[in-house]
PDB file of C-alpha atoms in Angstrom:
ATOM      1  CA  SER A 668      28.060 -67.904  -7.884  1.00 56.00           C
ATOM      2  CA  GLU A 669      30.357 -65.235  -5.422  1.00 60.00           C
ATOM      3  CA  ALA A 670      32.185 -68.076  -3.804  1.00 62.00           C
ATOM      4  CA  SER A 671      33.624 -69.694  -7.547  1.00 68.00           C
ATOM      5  CA  ALA A 672      33.974 -66.459  -8.971  1.00 67.00           C
ATOM      6  CA  PHE A 673      35.948 -65.260  -5.209  1.00 67.00           C
ATOM      7  CA  GLU A 674      38.295 -69.215  -5.432  1.00 72.00           C
ATOM      8  CA  GLU A 675      38.368 -68.053  -9.539  1.00 74.00           C
ATOM      9  CA  CYS A 676      40.270 -65.003  -8.829  1.00 76.00           C
ATOM     10  CA  LEU A 677      42.731 -66.313  -6.294  1.00 79.00           C
ATOM     11  CA  PRO A 678      45.676 -67.725  -8.761  1.00 82.00           C
ATOM     12  CA  ARG A 679      45.466 -64.767 -10.406  1.00 80.00           C
ATOM     13  CA  LEU A 680      45.962 -62.596  -6.858  1.00 81.00           C
ATOM     14  CA  THR A 681      48.627 -64.854  -6.058  1.00 83.00           C
ATOM     15  CA  ALA A 682      50.424 -64.440  -9.362  1.00 85.00           C
ATOM     16  CA  THR A 683      50.369 -60.297  -9.127  1.00 85.00           C
ATOM     17  CA  ARG A 684      51.233 -60.345  -5.527  1.00 85.00           C
ATOM     18  CA  ALA A 685      54.874 -62.778  -6.778  1.00 88.00           C
ATOM     19  CA  VAL A 686      55.173 -59.953  -9.480  1.00 89.00           C
ATOM     20  CA  HIS A 687      54.719 -57.236  -7.164  1.00 89.00           C
ATOM     21  CA  SER A 688      57.259 -59.051  -4.546  1.00 91.00           C
ATOM     22  CA  ARG A 689      59.870 -59.780  -6.941  1.00 92.00           C
ATOM     23  CA  LEU A 690      60.347 -56.799  -8.499  1.00 92.00           C
ATOM     24  CA  LEU A 691      59.844 -54.402  -5.158  1.00 94.00           C
ATOM     25  CA  GLN A 692      62.629 -56.968  -4.362  1.00 94.00           C
ATOM     26  CA  GLY A 693      65.056 -56.051  -7.156  1.00 95.00           C
ATOM     27  CA  ALA A 694      64.630 -52.392  -6.283  1.00 95.00           C
ATOM     28  CA  MET A 695      65.060 -53.408  -2.296  1.00 96.00           C
ATOM     29  CA  LYS A 696      68.585 -54.012  -3.823  1.00 96.00           C
ATOM     30  CA  ASP A 697      69.324 -51.458  -6.234  1.00 96.00           C
ATOM     31  CA  LEU A 698      68.812 -48.966  -3.317  1.00 96.00           C
ATOM     32  CA  SER A 699      70.120 -51.064  -0.505  1.00 96.00           C
ATOM     33  CA  SER A 700      73.530 -49.997   2.112  1.00 95.00           C
ATOM     34  CA  GLU A 701      75.401 -53.321   1.038  1.00 96.00           C
ATOM     35  CA  ARG A 702      74.909 -52.462  -2.021  1.00 96.00           C
ATOM     36  CA  VAL A 703      76.229 -49.555  -2.125  1.00 97.00           C
ATOM     37  CA  ARG A 704      78.790 -49.528   0.058  1.00 96.00           C
ATOM     38  CA  ALA A 705      80.246 -51.980  -2.279  1.00 96.00           C
ATOM     39  CA  GLU A 706      80.548 -49.073  -5.009  1.00 97.00           C
ATOM     40  CA  VAL A 707      82.435 -47.701  -2.562  1.00 96.00           C
ATOM     41  CA  GLN A 708      84.451 -50.370  -2.211  1.00 95.00           C
ATOM     42  CA  ARG A 709      85.707 -50.594  -5.862  1.00 95.00           C
ATOM     43  CA  MET A 710      85.907 -46.434  -5.720  1.00 93.00           C
ATOM     44  CA  GLN A 711      89.290 -47.221  -3.880  1.00 91.00           C
ATOM     45  CA  ALA A 712      90.020 -50.475  -5.432  1.00 93.00           C
ATOM     46  CA  ASP A 713      90.462 -48.960  -8.534  1.00 91.00           C
ATOM     47  CA  SER A 714      92.089 -45.487  -6.754  1.00 87.00           C
ATOM     48  CA  GLU A 715      94.550 -47.495  -5.025  1.00 86.00           C
ATOM     49  CA  ALA A 716      95.872 -49.280  -8.279  1.00 86.00           C
ATOM     50  CA  SER A 717      95.844 -46.226  -9.787  1.00 77.00           C
ATOM     51  CA  LEU A 718     100.361 -44.292  -9.801  1.00 71.00           C
ATOM     52  CA  PHE A 719      99.750 -41.598  -6.161  1.00 67.00           C
ATOM     53  CA  ARG A 720      96.227 -42.712  -6.433  1.00 75.00           C
ATOM     54  CA  LEU A 721      96.437 -39.974  -9.436  1.00 76.00           C
ATOM     55  CA  GLY A 722      93.247 -42.459 -10.612  1.00 83.00           C
ATOM     56  CA  ALA A 723      90.435 -41.245  -7.963  1.00 86.00           C
ATOM     57  CA  GLY A 724      89.333 -38.634  -9.656  1.00 87.00           C
ATOM     58  CA  LYS A 725      88.166 -40.773 -12.310  1.00 90.00           C
ATOM     59  CA  ALA A 726      86.719 -44.020  -9.761  1.00 92.00           C
ATOM     60  CA  PHE A 727      85.074 -40.964  -8.361  1.00 93.00           C
ATOM     61  CA  ALA A 728      83.299 -39.899 -11.377  1.00 93.00           C
ATOM     62  CA  GLN A 729      82.350 -43.388 -12.534  1.00 95.00           C
ATOM     63  CA  LEU A 730      81.238 -44.142  -8.711  1.00 96.00           C
ATOM     64  CA  GLY A 731      79.047 -40.877  -9.611  1.00 95.00           C
ATOM     65  CA  GLN A 732      77.937 -42.803 -13.178  1.00 96.00           C
ATOM     66  CA  ARG A 733      77.705 -45.992 -11.201  1.00 96.00           C
ATOM     67  CA  LEU A 734      75.080 -44.872  -8.242  1.00 97.00           C
ATOM     68  CA  SER A 735      73.353 -43.226 -11.021  1.00 96.00           C
ATOM     69  CA  GLY A 736      72.390 -45.885 -12.705  1.00 96.00           C
ATOM     70  CA  LEU A 737      71.353 -47.743  -9.294  1.00 97.00           C
ATOM     71  CA  MET A 738      68.918 -44.686  -9.214  1.00 96.00           C
ATOM     72  CA  ASP A 739      67.790 -45.329 -12.924  1.00 96.00           C
ATOM     73  CA  SER A 740      66.839 -49.669 -12.212  1.00 96.00           C
ATOM     74  CA  ALA A 741      65.085 -49.285  -9.164  1.00 96.00           C
ATOM     75  CA  ASP A 742      63.471 -46.165 -10.901  1.00 95.00           C
ATOM     76  CA  GLN A 743      62.870 -48.766 -13.769  1.00 95.00           C
ATOM     77  CA  ARG A 744      61.764 -51.484 -10.679  1.00 95.00           C
ATOM     78  CA  ILE A 745      58.851 -49.297  -9.838  1.00 95.00           C
ATOM     79  CA  ASP A 746      57.946 -48.477 -12.678  1.00 95.00           C
ATOM     80  CA  GLU A 747      56.863 -51.564 -13.946  1.00 94.00           C
ATOM     81  CA  ILE A 748      55.171 -52.318  -9.799  1.00 93.00           C
ATOM     82  CA  ASP A 749      52.609 -49.697 -10.737  1.00 93.00           C
ATOM     83  CA  GLU A 750      51.513 -51.040 -14.120  1.00 92.00           C
ATOM     84  CA  VAL A 751      51.510 -54.562 -13.265  1.00 90.00           C
ATOM     85  CA  LEU A 752      49.832 -52.888  -9.721  1.00 89.00           C
ATOM     86  CA  SER A 753      47.582 -50.929 -12.511  1.00 90.00           C
ATOM     87  CA  ALA A 754      46.654 -53.605 -14.787  1.00 89.00           C
ATOM     88  CA  SER A 755      45.507 -56.344 -12.130  1.00 86.00           C
ATOM     89  CA  HIS A 756      43.695 -53.339 -10.113  1.00 85.00           C
ATOM     90  CA  ARG A 757      41.745 -53.137 -13.488  1.00 87.00           C
ATOM     91  CA  GLN A 758      41.206 -56.340 -13.647  1.00 86.00           C
ATOM     92  CA  MET A 759      39.796 -57.269 -10.950  1.00 82.00           C
ATOM     93  CA  ASN A 760      37.346 -54.788 -10.582  1.00 85.00           C
ATOM     94  CA  ALA A 761      35.914 -54.951 -13.417  1.00 84.00           C
ATOM     95  CA  GLU A 762      35.098 -59.015 -13.106  1.00 80.00           C
ATOM     96  CA  PHE A 763      35.369 -59.459 -10.107  1.00 77.00           C
ATOM     97  CA  GLY A 764      33.497 -56.151  -8.667  1.00 78.00           C
ATOM     98  CA  PHE A 765      36.513 -54.703  -6.081  1.00 79.00           C
ATOM     99  CA  ALA A 766      37.666 -51.613  -5.568  1.00 81.00           C
ATOM    100  CA  LEU A 767      41.305 -51.328  -5.793  1.00 82.00           C
ATOM    101  CA  ALA A 768      43.227 -48.785  -6.885  1.00 82.00           C
ATOM    102  CA  ALA A 769      46.816 -47.467  -7.026  1.00 79.00           C
ATOM    103  CA  ALA A 770      48.573 -45.478  -4.972  1.00 84.00           C
ATOM    104  CA  PRO A 771      51.030 -43.012  -6.172  1.00 90.00           C
ATOM    105  CA  LYS A 772      54.085 -44.103  -7.586  1.00 92.00           C
ATOM    106  CA  PRO A 773      57.180 -42.385  -5.261  1.00 94.00           C
ATOM    107  CA  SER A 774      59.334 -41.107  -6.981  1.00 93.00           C
ATOM    108  CA  LEU A 775      63.363 -40.901  -6.923  1.00 95.00           C
ATOM    109  CA  GLY A 776      63.621 -36.991  -8.866  1.00 94.00           C
ATOM    110  CA  GLY A 777      64.570 -35.849  -4.632  1.00 95.00           C
ATOM    111  CA  TYR A 778      67.115 -38.216  -4.221  1.00 96.00           C
ATOM    112  CA  ARG A 779      68.809 -38.273  -7.713  1.00 96.00           C
ATOM    113  CA  ARG A 780      69.460 -34.390  -7.008  1.00 96.00           C
ATOM    114  CA  GLU A 781      70.838 -35.184  -3.880  1.00 96.00           C
ATOM    115  CA  LEU A 782      73.435 -37.660  -4.980  1.00 96.00           C
ATOM    116  CA  LYS A 783      74.626 -35.087  -7.467  1.00 95.00           C
ATOM    117  CA  ARG A 784      75.111 -32.506  -4.490  1.00 96.00           C
ATOM    118  CA  ILE A 785      77.638 -35.085  -2.064  1.00 96.00           C
ATOM    119  CA  GLU A 786      79.421 -35.410  -6.127  1.00 94.00           C
ATOM    120  CA  LEU A 787      79.783 -31.504  -6.205  1.00 93.00           C
ATOM    121  CA  ALA A 788      80.806 -31.300  -2.985  1.00 92.00           C
ATOM    122  CA  TYR A 789      83.330 -33.677  -2.395  1.00 92.00           C
ATOM    123  CA  GLY A 790      84.705 -34.167  -6.310  1.00 89.00           C
ATOM    124  CA  GLN A 791      86.831 -30.878  -5.448  1.00 86.00           C
ATOM    125  CA  TYR A 792      88.803 -33.119  -3.002  1.00 84.00           C
ATOM    126  CA  PHE A 793      89.690 -34.725  -6.901  1.00 82.00           C
ATOM    127  CA  GLY A 794      90.691 -30.902  -8.147  1.00 76.00           C
ATOM    128  CA  LEU A 795      94.669 -29.587  -8.899  1.00 69.00           C
ATOM    129  CA  SER A 796      94.854 -28.041  -5.854  1.00 68.00           C
ATOM    130  CA  LYS A 797      93.828 -30.496  -3.801  1.00 70.00           C
ATOM    131  CA  ILE A 798      93.987 -34.259  -5.542  1.00 68.00           C
ATOM    132  CA  TRP A 799      97.725 -34.603  -3.397  1.00 74.00           C
ATOM    133  CA  ARG A 800      96.437 -34.892   0.023  1.00 76.00           C
ATOM    134  CA  LEU A 801      94.874 -38.121  -1.427  1.00 74.00           C
ATOM    135  CA  SER A 802      98.319 -39.910  -1.133  1.00 74.00           C
ATOM    136  CA  GLU A 803      98.840 -39.204   3.043  1.00 78.00           C
ATOM    137  CA  ARG A 804      97.923 -41.949   4.652  1.00 76.00           C
ATOM    138  CA  GLY A 805      94.307 -42.730   5.530  1.00 82.00           C
ATOM    139  CA  PHE A 806      92.860 -39.885   4.223  1.00 85.00           C
ATOM    140  CA  LEU A 807      91.411 -41.808   1.428  1.00 85.00           C
ATOM    141  CA  ALA A 808      89.536 -43.789   3.628  1.00 88.00           C
ATOM    142  CA  GLN A 809      88.852 -41.474   6.062  1.00 91.00           C
ATOM    143  CA  PHE A 810      87.377 -39.459   2.926  1.00 91.00           C
ATOM    144  CA  LEU A 811      85.451 -42.592   1.576  1.00 93.00           C
ATOM    145  CA  GLN A 812      84.311 -43.150   5.235  1.00 94.00           C
ATOM    146  CA  VAL A 813      82.783 -39.636   5.579  1.00 94.00           C
ATOM    147  CA  LEU A 814      81.622 -40.267   1.416  1.00 95.00           C
ATOM    148  CA  LEU A 815      79.800 -43.667   2.402  1.00 96.00           C
ATOM    149  CA  SER A 816      77.536 -42.149   5.267  1.00 96.00           C
ATOM    150  CA  ARG A 817      76.163 -39.482   2.576  1.00 96.00           C
ATOM    151  CA  LEU A 818      75.888 -41.573   0.321  1.00 97.00           C
ATOM    152  CA  ARG A 819      74.176 -44.549   3.008  1.00 96.00           C
ATOM    153  CA  VAL A 820      71.350 -41.563   4.146  1.00 96.00           C
ATOM    154  CA  VAL A 821      70.300 -41.082   0.369  1.00 97.00           C
ATOM    155  CA  PHE A 822      70.019 -44.396  -0.315  1.00 97.00           C
ATOM    156  CA  GLU A 823      68.505 -45.300   2.756  1.00 96.00           C
ATOM    157  CA  ASN A 824      66.221 -43.328   2.903  1.00 97.00           C
ATOM    158  CA  ALA A 825      65.059 -44.070  -1.184  1.00 97.00           C
ATOM    159  CA  ALA A 826      64.862 -47.778   0.526  1.00 97.00           C
ATOM    160  CA  VAL A 827      62.546 -46.916   2.782  1.00 96.00           C
ATOM    161  CA  GLU A 828      59.619 -44.256   0.653  1.00 96.00           C
ATOM    162  CA  VAL A 829      59.629 -47.134  -1.743  1.00 96.00           C
ATOM    163  CA  GLU A 830      59.516 -50.020   0.596  1.00 94.00           C
ATOM    164  CA  LEU A 831      56.779 -48.145   2.777  1.00 94.00           C
ATOM    165  CA  TRP A 832      54.823 -47.657  -1.390  1.00 93.00           C
ATOM    166  CA  GLY A 833      55.034 -51.469  -2.122  1.00 90.00           C
ATOM    167  CA  LYS A 834      54.198 -52.382   1.254  1.00 87.00           C
ATOM    168  CA  THR A 835      50.149 -49.473   0.765  1.00 87.00           C
ATOM    169  CA  SER A 836      49.796 -50.748  -2.607  1.00 81.00           C
ATOM    170  CA  THR A 837      49.616 -55.297  -1.400  1.00 80.00           C
ATOM    171  CA  SER A 838      47.516 -53.945   1.745  1.00 80.00           C
ATOM    172  CA  LYS A 839      44.510 -52.647   0.149  1.00 77.00           C
ATOM    173  CA  LEU A 840      44.315 -56.033  -1.400  1.00 77.00           C
ATOM    174  CA  GLU A 841      45.171 -57.729   0.937  1.00 77.00           C
ATOM    175  CA  SER A 842      42.417 -55.656   3.074  1.00 77.00           C
ATOM    176  CA  GLN A 843      39.609 -55.974   0.296  1.00 74.00           C
ATOM    177  CA  LEU A 844      40.465 -59.415  -0.147  1.00 76.00           C
ATOM    178  CA  ARG A 845      39.687 -59.687   4.192  1.00 77.00           C
ATOM    179  CA  GLU A 846      36.962 -57.971   3.756  1.00 78.00           C
ATOM    180  CA  ARG A 847      35.762 -61.223   0.628  1.00 73.00           C
ATOM    181  CA  ARG A 848      36.657 -63.805   2.344  1.00 75.00           C
ATOM    182  CA  ARG A 849      34.729 -62.257   5.433  1.00 79.00           C
ATOM    183  CA  ALA A 850      31.782 -61.708   3.807  1.00 72.00           C
ATOM    184  CA  LEU A 851      31.535 -64.812   2.104  1.00 70.00           C
ATOM    185  CA  HIS A 852      32.015 -67.041   4.791  1.00 75.00           C
ATOM    186  CA  SER A 853      28.632 -65.238   6.374  1.00 76.00           C
ATOM    187  CA  ARG A 854      27.085 -65.642   3.821  1.00 73.00           C
ATOM    188  CA  ARG A 855      27.895 -69.336   3.634  1.00 74.00           C
ATOM    189  CA  ASP A 856      26.901 -68.951   7.553  1.00 77.00           C
ATOM    190  CA  ALA A 857      23.818 -67.641   7.016  1.00 79.00           C
ATOM    191  CA  PHE A 858      22.813 -69.966   4.132  1.00 76.00           C
ATOM    192  CA  GLY A 859      24.064 -72.543   6.159  1.00 81.00           C
ATOM    193  CA  ARG A 860      21.120 -71.625   9.446  1.00 83.00           C
ATOM    194  CA  ILE A 861      18.545 -70.264   6.535  1.00 87.00           C
ATOM    195  CA  GLN A 862      18.727 -73.490   5.423  1.00 84.00           C
ATOM    196  CA  MET A 863      18.225 -75.387   9.507  1.00 86.00           C
ATOM    197  CA  ALA A 864      15.452 -73.167   9.839  1.00 85.00           C
ATOM    198  CA  GLY A 865      14.195 -74.453   6.908  1.00 85.00           C
ATOM    199  CA  GLU A 866      14.322 -77.659   7.640  1.00 85.00           C
ATOM    200  CA  GLU A 867      12.833 -76.929  11.658  1.00 87.00           C
ATOM    201  CA  LEU A 868      10.122 -75.492   9.172  1.00 88.00           C
ATOM    202  CA  GLU A 869       9.597 -78.530   6.614  1.00 87.00           C
ATOM    203  CA  ARG A 870       9.491 -80.511   9.752  1.00 87.00           C
ATOM    204  CA  ARG A 871       7.120 -78.054  11.925  1.00 88.00           C
ATOM    205  CA  ILE A 872       4.562 -78.239   8.133  1.00 90.00           C
ATOM    206  CA  GLN A 873       4.311 -81.873   8.553  1.00 88.00           C
ATOM    207  CA  GLU A 874       3.466 -82.150  11.954  1.00 87.00           C
ATOM    208  CA  VAL A 875       1.030 -80.214  12.326  1.00 90.00           C
ATOM    209  CA  GLU A 876       0.002 -81.460   9.454  1.00 86.00           C
ATOM    210  CA  GLY A 877      -0.429 -85.253  10.883  1.00 86.00           C
ATOM    211  CA  GLN A 878      -2.147 -83.630  13.814  1.00 87.00           C
ATOM    212  CA  SER A 879      -4.463 -81.932  11.602  1.00 86.00           C
ATOM    213  CA  ALA A 880      -5.219 -85.092   9.499  1.00 86.00           C
ATOM    214  CA  HIS A 881      -6.314 -86.519  12.797  1.00 86.00           C
ATOM    215  CA  LEU A 882      -8.412 -84.429  13.939  1.00 87.00           C
ATOM    216  CA  VAL A 883      -9.958 -84.514  10.876  1.00 88.00           C
ATOM    217  CA  GLN A 884      -9.817 -88.759  11.108  1.00 87.00           C
ATOM    218  CA  LEU A 885     -11.700 -87.230  15.340  1.00 87.00           C
ATOM    219  CA  GLY A 886     -13.861 -84.849  13.458  1.00 85.00           C
ATOM    220  CA  GLU A 887     -15.349 -88.013  11.481  1.00 86.00           C
ATOM    221  CA  ARG A 888     -15.749 -90.236  13.761  1.00 86.00           C
ATOM    222  CA  VAL A 889     -17.521 -87.802  16.256  1.00 86.00           C
ATOM    223  CA  VAL A 890     -20.510 -86.798  13.426  1.00 85.00           C
ATOM    224  CA  GLU A 891     -21.007 -90.770  13.195  1.00 85.00           C
ATOM    225  CA  SER A 892     -21.043 -91.123  17.138  1.00 85.00           C
ATOM    226  CA  VAL A 893     -23.593 -87.840  17.226  1.00 84.00           C
ATOM    227  CA  ASP A 894     -25.918 -89.566  14.119  1.00 80.00           C
ATOM    228  CA  GLY A 895     -25.897 -93.162  15.738  1.00 81.00           C
ATOM    229  CA  LEU A 896     -27.430 -90.694  18.336  1.00 83.00           C
ATOM    230  CA  ARG A 897     -29.398 -89.735  16.216  1.00 82.00           C
ATOM    231  CA  ILE A 898     -30.995 -92.228  15.090  1.00 84.00           C
ATOM    232  CA  LEU A 899     -30.624 -94.667  19.041  1.00 81.00           C
ATOM    233  CA  ALA A 900     -32.890 -91.422  20.252  1.00 81.00           C
ATOM    234  CA  ALA A 901     -35.725 -91.632  17.296  1.00 81.00           C
ATOM    235  CA  THR A 902     -36.212 -95.706  18.034  1.00 79.00           C
ATOM    236  CA  VAL A 903     -36.840 -95.858  21.503  1.00 58.00           C
ATOM    237  CA  PRO A 904     -38.545 -98.371  22.871  1.00 60.00           C
ATOM    238  CA  ARG A 905     -42.490 -97.369  24.310  1.00 56.00           C
ATOM    239  CA  LEU A 906     -44.351 -99.752  27.853  1.00 51.00           C
ATOM    240  CA  SER A 907     -47.467-101.657  27.038  1.00 51.00           C
ATOM    241  CA  ALA A 908     -49.022-103.684  29.031  1.00 50.00           C
ATOM    242  CA  THR A 909     -47.053-107.556  28.238  1.00 54.00           C
ATOM    243  CA  GLY A 910     -43.922-105.181  28.522  1.00 51.00           C
ATOM    244  CA  LEU A 911     -41.815-103.539  26.021  1.00 49.00           C
ATOM    245  CA  ASP A 912     -44.008-103.258  22.858  1.00 50.00           C
ATOM    246  CA  ALA A 913     -41.970-100.890  20.954  1.00 48.00           C
ATOM    247  CA  ALA A 914     -44.246-101.518  17.187  1.00 49.00           C
ATOM    248  CA  ALA A 915     -47.403-100.440  19.595  1.00 48.00           C
ATOM    249  CA  PRO A 916     -48.053 -96.870  19.556  1.00 49.00           C
ATOM    250  CA  GLU A 917     -47.957 -95.272  22.791  1.00 50.00           C
ATOM    251  CA  ALA A 918     -51.713 -94.353  24.533  1.00 49.00           C
ATOM    252  CA  ALA A 919     -52.505 -90.756  24.426  1.00 47.00           C
ATOM    253  CA  PRO A 920     -53.520 -89.779  27.903  1.00 51.00           C
ATOM    254  CA  LYS A 921     -57.363 -89.225  28.216  1.00 49.00           C
ATOM    255  CA  LEU A 922     -57.987 -85.836  30.023  1.00 45.00           C
ATOM    256  CA  ALA A 923     -61.014 -84.900  31.873  1.00 48.00           C
ATOM    257  CA  LEU A 924     -62.723 -81.575  31.044  1.00 45.00           C
ATOM    258  CA  VAL A 925     -65.205 -81.690  33.576  1.00 47.00           C
ATOM    259  CA  HIS A 926     -64.490 -82.333  37.051  1.00 50.00           C
ATOM    260  CA  ASN A 927     -67.433 -83.698  39.018  1.00 51.00           C
ATOM    261  CA  THR A 928     -66.649 -82.563  42.810  1.00 50.00           C
ATOM    262  CA  ASN A 929     -70.264 -84.694  44.108  1.00 51.00           C
ATOM    263  CA  PRO A 930     -69.645 -88.067  45.130  1.00 50.00           C
ATOM    264  CA  GLN A 931     -73.086 -88.904  46.035  1.00 50.00           C
ATOM    265  CA  ALA A 932     -74.477 -87.290  43.362  1.00 45.00           C
ATOM    266  CA  THR A 933     -72.719 -89.229  41.111  1.00 45.00           C
ATOM    267  CA  ARG A 934     -73.766 -92.818  42.791  1.00 47.00           C
ATOM    268  CA  GLY A 935     -77.397 -91.643  43.050  1.00 45.00           C
ATOM    269  CA  ALA A 936     -77.522 -91.198  38.932  1.00 43.00           C
ATOM    270  CA  ALA A 937     -76.620 -94.193  39.082  1.00 39.00           C
TER     271      ALA A 937
END
C-alpha cells in the first residue's frame, strides 16, 4: 500500500540526508574563514622562522598551494554530494513516484581564478626589489592582515554559494516529503470518514430492514383481520318468530301488484 511504501522510503531518505550533511559539512570546513586564517598563520610562522624572513616568498607560494588544495577538496566533496543526490533522486522517482531533480552544482572555477589574481598581486612583494621590506618591523603582520581579508572574501563567497546549493538540494526533497506525508494523512482521514459513513449506512439499512419486516407483519395481520371480517359478514344471524335463527331462511316480502282503493266493495264481496 501507499502507507507501507512511504514508510519504506523514510530510512533511505534519512541515509541520504546523513551522507549529504556529512559531505556538505566537510566542504564548508574546507571553505571556512577559520581554515584560511590557520593557513595564513602557518605562512607567518614559516616566514619568521627563516633568516631575515627570506623564506617568506617560499612560504607564500606554499600558502597558495594549500589554498588551492582546499578548493580542490571542497570541489571533490561537491561532486560526491551531486552523485549521491542524483542516484538517490533516480531511485526515489522510480520506486516511490517522487519528482526529484538535482539542482546544478556550484562551480568553484571563478574563485580559483580570483585566488590566482591575489597570488599574482601579492607575490610581487617577495621579489628581489621589495623583499627587504619584509624585515621591517610590523610590515609582515600588516601585509598578512590585508592578505587574510582578501582571502576571506573569496572563501566566504564560495562557502555561501555551496551552502545555498546544499540547502536548495535538500529543500526540494523535504518539500516533496512533507507533501507526500500530508497527502497520506489526508487519505487516511478520508478513509476513516468513509468507514464511519459506511458503518452508519449499515446501521441505517438494518433499521430500515427491521422496520420493513415490522410493516410486513402488520400487513399480514391486516389481511387476516380483513379476511375474518369478510367471513363474519357472510354469516350474519337472521330474525325469526322465536328469536334468532341463523339457519332459517329469511322470508321474502310479499309484494301486492294491484292495490284496491275501495274498502266497501271489498266487504260486499265478502
